[in-house]
Short mmCIF file of C-alpha atoms in Angstrom, two decimals:
data_model
loop_
_atom_site.label_atom_id
_atom_site.label_comp_id
_atom_site.label_asym_id
_atom_site.label_seq_id
_atom_site.Cartn_x
_atom_site.Cartn_y
_atom_site.Cartn_z
CA UNK A 162 2.27 88.71 107.77
CA UNK A 163 -1.22 87.31 107.31
CA UNK A 164 -3.85 87.09 109.69
CA UNK A 165 -6.97 84.91 109.25
CA UNK A 166 -10.03 85.52 111.82
CA UNK A 167 -11.97 82.11 113.04
CA UNK A 168 -15.52 82.23 113.90
CA UNK A 169 -17.45 80.18 116.58
CA UNK A 170 -19.35 78.33 113.73
CA UNK A 171 -16.20 77.23 111.74
CA UNK A 172 -15.74 79.76 109.39
CA UNK A 173 -12.31 81.46 108.18
CA UNK A 174 -11.57 84.97 106.89
CA UNK A 175 -8.53 86.19 105.87
CA UNK A 176 -8.06 90.06 106.72
CA UNK A 177 -7.13 92.39 104.14
CA UNK A 178 -3.69 93.95 103.66
CA UNK A 179 -1.89 94.00 107.00
CA UNK A 180 -0.45 97.58 107.65
CA UNK A 181 1.35 97.07 110.91
CA UNK A 182 1.57 93.98 113.34
CA UNK A 183 3.01 92.87 116.71
CA UNK A 184 3.26 89.29 118.09
CA UNK A 185 4.41 88.86 121.60
CA UNK A 186 5.84 85.49 122.74
CA UNK A 187 6.03 84.53 126.06
CA UNK A 188 5.07 80.66 126.35
CA UNK A 189 3.61 81.53 129.74
CA UNK A 190 2.25 84.61 132.04
CA UNK A 191 1.77 87.14 130.58
CA UNK A 192 -0.01 85.61 127.79
CA UNK A 193 1.27 85.79 124.15
CA UNK A 194 -0.29 88.86 122.20
CA UNK A 195 -1.19 89.93 118.71
CA UNK A 196 -2.02 93.26 117.80
CA UNK A 197 -2.76 94.00 113.90
CA UNK A 198 -4.06 96.95 111.75
CA UNK A 199 -5.19 96.27 108.57
CA UNK A 200 -7.43 97.89 105.76
CA UNK A 201 -11.29 97.60 106.30
CA UNK A 202 -13.69 96.00 103.73
CA UNK A 203 -17.23 95.49 103.31
CA UNK A 204 -17.08 91.85 104.45
CA UNK A 205 -15.92 92.56 107.79
CA UNK A 206 -19.03 93.71 109.51
CA UNK A 207 -20.61 90.26 109.36
CA UNK A 208 -17.39 88.42 110.05
CA UNK A 209 -16.21 90.50 113.24
CA UNK A 210 -19.08 89.82 115.73
CA UNK A 211 -18.84 86.02 115.08
CA UNK A 212 -14.64 86.11 115.19
CA UNK A 213 -13.63 84.01 118.53
CA UNK A 214 -9.95 82.88 117.39
CA UNK A 215 -7.40 84.08 114.94
CA UNK A 216 -4.25 82.56 113.25
CA UNK A 217 -1.38 84.44 112.41
CA UNK A 218 0.88 83.18 109.77
CA UNK A 219 4.40 84.18 108.18
CA UNK A 220 4.50 83.08 104.76
CA UNK A 221 2.95 79.58 105.14
CA UNK A 222 4.21 79.04 108.52
CA UNK A 223 1.41 79.71 111.77
CA UNK A 224 3.32 81.92 114.03
CA UNK A 225 0.29 82.27 116.71
CA UNK A 226 -2.99 80.79 117.24
CA UNK A 227 -5.17 82.27 120.26
CA UNK A 228 -8.39 84.10 121.32
CA UNK A 229 -9.62 87.43 119.80
CA UNK A 230 -10.18 89.97 122.62
CA UNK A 231 -11.36 93.07 120.84
CA UNK A 232 -11.35 94.81 117.61
CA UNK A 233 -11.88 98.48 116.52
CA UNK A 234 -12.67 100.50 113.40
CA UNK A 235 -11.31 103.81 112.80
CA UNK A 236 -11.56 106.56 109.92
CA UNK A 237 -8.88 108.89 109.36
CA UNK A 238 -6.34 110.02 106.54
CA UNK A 239 -5.54 106.53 105.87
CA UNK A 240 -9.14 105.79 105.40
CA UNK A 241 -10.78 102.84 107.21
CA UNK A 242 -8.69 100.79 109.15
CA UNK A 243 -9.30 97.51 111.36
CA UNK A 244 -7.48 97.08 114.59
CA UNK A 245 -7.65 93.44 116.10
CA UNK A 246 -6.00 92.45 119.58
CA UNK A 247 -6.01 88.59 120.96
CA UNK A 248 -4.14 86.61 123.16
CA UNK A 249 -2.36 83.31 122.74
CA UNK A 250 -4.58 80.02 124.04
CA UNK A 251 -3.16 80.41 127.59
CA UNK A 252 -5.86 83.01 128.01
CA UNK A 253 -8.50 80.50 128.37
CA UNK A 254 -6.87 79.08 131.30
CA UNK A 255 -5.96 82.33 132.85
CA UNK A 256 -9.81 83.88 132.47
CA UNK A 257 -11.14 80.75 134.11
CA UNK A 258 -11.55 80.46 137.42
CA UNK A 259 -10.88 76.94 138.86
CA UNK A 260 -13.33 75.30 141.49
CA UNK A 261 -11.39 74.67 145.01
CA UNK A 262 -10.35 71.24 145.43
CA UNK A 263 -8.60 68.71 147.48
CA UNK A 264 -6.24 66.06 146.05
CA UNK A 265 -5.21 63.19 148.21
CA UNK A 266 -2.62 61.70 145.65
CA UNK A 267 -2.82 63.98 142.41
CA UNK A 268 -1.16 62.94 139.12
CA UNK A 269 -0.29 65.20 136.00
CA UNK A 270 -2.81 63.02 134.04
CA UNK A 271 -5.69 64.08 136.58
CA UNK A 272 -4.66 67.78 136.61
CA UNK A 273 -4.63 68.23 133.14
CA UNK A 274 -7.92 66.31 132.26
CA UNK A 275 -9.93 68.35 135.13
CA UNK A 276 -8.19 71.85 134.40
CA UNK A 277 -7.03 71.89 130.70
CA UNK A 278 -8.69 69.44 128.47
CA UNK A 279 -12.22 71.09 129.27
CA UNK A 280 -11.02 74.02 127.31
CA UNK A 281 -10.16 72.17 123.97
CA UNK A 282 -6.40 72.91 124.71
CA UNK A 283 -4.49 69.82 123.40
CA UNK A 284 -1.69 68.70 126.17
CA UNK A 285 1.87 67.03 125.32
CA UNK A 286 3.75 65.48 127.79
CA UNK A 287 7.56 64.81 127.91
CA UNK A 288 9.67 62.49 129.64
CA UNK A 289 10.17 65.25 132.35
CA UNK A 290 9.53 63.41 135.46
CA UNK A 291 6.12 64.52 137.54
CA UNK A 292 5.31 62.77 140.63
CA UNK A 293 2.05 62.39 142.59
CA UNK A 294 1.45 64.55 145.62
CA UNK A 295 -1.25 65.79 148.05
CA UNK A 296 -2.60 68.92 146.46
CA UNK A 297 -4.78 71.53 146.86
CA UNK A 298 -6.49 74.11 144.46
CA UNK A 299 -7.47 77.10 146.45
CA UNK A 300 -10.42 79.37 145.77
CA UNK A 301 -10.15 82.05 143.34
CA UNK A 302 -7.06 80.19 141.28
CA UNK A 303 -7.22 80.14 137.78
CA UNK A 304 -6.95 77.14 135.78
CA UNK A 305 -3.45 78.04 134.69
CA UNK A 306 -2.58 78.56 138.32
CA UNK A 307 -3.91 75.13 139.30
CA UNK A 308 -1.91 73.34 136.68
CA UNK A 309 1.36 75.41 136.98
CA UNK A 310 1.43 75.35 140.95
CA UNK A 311 1.07 71.57 140.61
CA UNK A 312 3.77 70.92 138.15
CA UNK A 313 6.08 73.43 140.39
CA UNK A 314 5.00 71.16 143.65
CA UNK A 315 5.31 67.67 141.82
CA UNK A 316 7.87 68.27 138.94
CA UNK A 317 9.76 71.57 139.51
CA UNK A 318 8.94 73.33 136.71
CA UNK A 319 6.43 75.80 135.16
CA UNK A 320 4.64 74.34 131.81
CA UNK A 321 4.38 76.65 128.79
CA UNK A 322 2.22 76.92 125.51
CA UNK A 323 3.37 76.67 122.03
CA UNK A 324 2.60 79.45 119.36
CA UNK A 325 -0.09 76.78 118.33
CA UNK A 326 -1.95 76.63 121.73
CA UNK A 327 -0.72 73.32 122.83
CA UNK A 328 0.33 72.99 126.59
CA UNK A 329 3.65 71.43 127.02
CA UNK A 330 4.04 69.63 130.46
CA UNK A 331 7.67 70.23 130.65
CA UNK A 332 10.33 73.27 131.16
CA UNK A 333 10.49 75.71 128.64
CA UNK A 334 12.57 74.45 125.89
CA UNK A 335 11.90 77.05 122.84
CA UNK A 336 13.38 75.89 119.66
CA UNK A 337 15.95 74.07 121.49
CA UNK A 338 18.69 76.23 119.60
CA UNK A 339 21.55 78.18 120.74
CA UNK A 340 22.37 81.35 119.02
CA UNK A 341 25.33 83.69 118.65
CA UNK A 342 25.17 87.12 118.60
CA UNK A 343 27.69 89.81 118.23
CA UNK A 344 27.39 93.30 118.66
CA UNK A 345 27.49 94.38 115.20
CA UNK A 346 24.42 93.03 114.13
CA UNK A 347 22.20 94.48 117.37
CA UNK A 348 20.50 97.33 116.69
CA UNK A 349 20.07 98.30 120.37
CA UNK A 350 20.76 96.70 123.88
CA UNK A 351 19.53 97.70 127.07
CA UNK A 352 20.62 96.55 130.41
CA UNK A 353 17.99 96.68 133.20
CA UNK A 354 17.79 95.97 136.91
CA UNK A 355 14.22 96.06 138.60
CA UNK A 356 13.82 96.60 142.30
CA UNK A 357 10.15 96.70 142.51
CA UNK A 358 8.49 93.64 143.99
CA UNK A 359 11.65 91.98 145.43
CA UNK A 360 10.98 90.81 148.91
CA UNK A 361 13.21 91.55 151.67
CA UNK A 362 11.28 89.31 154.23
CA UNK A 363 8.35 86.71 154.42
CA UNK A 364 6.90 86.10 157.66
CA UNK A 365 4.92 82.77 157.36
CA UNK A 366 2.54 81.86 160.11
CA UNK A 367 0.63 78.73 161.06
CA UNK A 368 -3.09 79.82 161.21
CA UNK A 369 -3.89 76.71 163.63
CA UNK A 370 -1.14 76.99 166.27
CA UNK A 371 0.02 80.63 165.83
CA UNK A 372 3.57 79.99 165.33
CA UNK A 373 5.68 81.89 162.75
CA UNK A 374 8.80 81.92 161.09
CA UNK A 375 10.53 84.78 159.61
CA UNK A 376 12.46 84.21 156.37
CA UNK A 377 15.06 87.11 155.50
CA UNK A 378 16.46 87.96 151.91
CA UNK A 379 20.02 88.99 153.64
CA UNK A 380 21.47 90.23 150.10
CA UNK A 381 18.48 92.53 149.53
CA UNK A 382 17.92 93.68 153.04
CA UNK A 383 21.49 94.49 153.65
CA UNK A 384 21.20 96.81 150.55
CA UNK A 385 18.54 98.76 152.30
CA UNK A 386 15.67 96.92 150.59
CA UNK A 387 12.32 96.78 152.46
CA UNK A 388 9.33 95.06 151.32
CA UNK A 389 7.82 92.36 153.71
CA UNK A 390 4.98 89.66 152.88
CA UNK A 391 2.92 87.92 155.45
CA UNK A 392 1.70 84.38 154.44
CA UNK A 393 -0.72 82.31 156.36
CA UNK A 394 -0.26 78.48 156.12
CA UNK A 395 -3.20 76.08 156.82
CA UNK A 396 -3.02 73.22 159.29
CA UNK A 397 -0.09 72.38 161.59
CA UNK A 398 2.90 73.29 159.50
CA UNK A 399 6.30 72.14 160.01
CA UNK A 400 9.18 74.52 160.55
CA UNK A 401 11.04 73.34 157.65
CA UNK A 402 7.98 73.72 155.26
CA UNK A 403 7.34 77.27 156.53
CA UNK A 404 10.84 78.06 155.82
CA UNK A 405 10.87 76.69 152.39
CA UNK A 406 7.84 78.51 151.72
CA UNK A 407 9.31 81.66 152.61
CA UNK A 408 12.29 81.07 150.51
CA UNK A 409 10.54 80.28 147.73
CA UNK A 410 8.17 83.44 147.71
CA UNK A 411 11.67 85.44 147.83
CA UNK A 412 13.17 83.54 145.18
CA UNK A 413 9.91 83.80 142.84
CA UNK A 414 9.99 87.62 143.78
CA UNK A 415 13.64 88.09 142.55
CA UNK A 416 13.19 86.27 139.00
CA UNK A 417 13.72 88.48 136.16
CA UNK A 418 15.05 91.44 138.20
CA UNK A 419 18.33 91.60 135.87
CA UNK A 420 17.41 91.45 132.17
CA UNK A 421 19.21 92.40 128.63
CA UNK A 422 16.93 94.01 126.01
CA UNK A 423 18.15 93.24 122.47
CA UNK A 424 16.75 94.55 119.26
CA UNK A 425 17.27 92.49 116.08
CA UNK A 426 16.53 93.09 112.71
CA UNK A 427 14.33 90.63 110.94
CA UNK A 428 11.28 89.01 112.66
CA UNK A 429 10.96 85.84 114.74
CA UNK A 430 14.74 85.71 115.27
CA UNK A 431 13.93 83.93 118.45
CA UNK A 432 11.64 82.64 120.90
CA UNK A 433 11.22 82.24 124.60
CA UNK A 434 13.29 79.27 126.00
CA UNK A 435 16.19 79.60 123.35
CA UNK A 436 19.62 80.57 124.41
CA UNK A 437 21.84 83.20 123.37
CA UNK A 438 25.44 83.69 123.65
CA UNK A 439 26.06 87.23 123.37
CA UNK A 440 28.84 89.56 123.11
CA UNK A 441 28.27 93.12 123.35
CA UNK A 442 31.20 95.29 123.88
CA UNK A 443 29.41 98.63 124.66
CA UNK A 444 27.74 97.51 127.81
CA UNK A 445 30.67 94.89 128.32
CA UNK A 446 28.13 92.19 128.29
CA UNK A 447 29.29 88.60 127.18
CA UNK A 448 27.78 85.41 128.75
CA UNK A 449 24.69 83.27 127.98
CA UNK A 450 21.18 84.35 128.34
CA UNK A 451 18.04 82.65 128.51
CA UNK A 452 15.27 84.06 126.18
CA UNK A 453 12.13 84.69 128.41
CA UNK A 454 10.39 87.10 125.93
CA UNK A 455 10.40 87.78 121.99
CA UNK A 456 8.55 90.26 120.21
CA UNK A 457 8.39 90.73 116.38
CA UNK A 458 6.68 93.84 115.11
CA UNK A 459 6.57 94.68 111.33
CA UNK A 460 5.10 97.80 109.41
CA UNK A 461 6.01 100.01 106.00
CA UNK A 462 9.61 100.60 107.50
CA UNK A 463 10.58 96.63 108.14
CA UNK A 464 10.57 94.02 110.70
CA UNK A 465 12.27 93.93 113.92
CA UNK A 466 12.72 91.45 116.86
CA UNK A 467 12.87 92.55 120.33
CA UNK A 468 14.33 89.91 122.84
CA UNK A 469 14.21 90.17 126.62
CA UNK A 470 16.80 87.65 128.14
CA UNK A 471 18.04 86.87 131.71
CA UNK A 472 21.69 85.61 132.47
CA UNK A 473 22.23 82.26 132.91
CA UNK A 474 23.52 81.40 136.65
#
């Protein structure tokens, strides 16, 4: 693994020998992440205060480009070490707040021009259809939320960031490949079910008329789940729109509640959006899974890829 620091004035500096590293790829939220530890040399005091971007390479292949968040220098038994951490380019959209705005007939081009292009992020459109819509950016929304809320409304999908920092206006596709994984090559496998955050009920209220609509997550509530959210909708909302809003919030709260985590030998075995056909007899798992996170890490002991997946419904 090679990591280069890029300074605000266009200089590039390759970090000394990398002792350990970790790269998390999500393509969305939370951000892609980089952590790296390397030897410290005499040139770094000049470079570090000026560095605002990084580029990580596996051989000649760039595997992540992003924003430098922090660095630290430590002294100990191993000598002087530098620790660098950063996030993917989506950090620029997450860290910057959008101005409140109302669009009468918003288009994808307009949303990208107003909320993405000013941060120097390239945007790639695909043939996935995205319509026009009346759309409101609420006060306090991040630029990422301004974009992703629009694509969900007008196109039914959440955009994603590539490892090289390009925003793609389409459902996440990963490498476009399907991988077969058998139990024999798995270092470890964990089946996890998370319940915290799942909504049992959403009460949707119209701020103007005072009318309300109660939407219940029957399956979760019948199992004793109890977590209510109250939403206030502006204007005179229809009963149908209130029901849809409540159902959407319940659906979002249930995303990712049941996941499978695989540890595989080697780095960069998969990326978010890939599909894995898994057969793992010890946990009686056999099916088709979508990769939502992929973490590669390496040190003196070798490299490992940890993949978080959700079963395809």
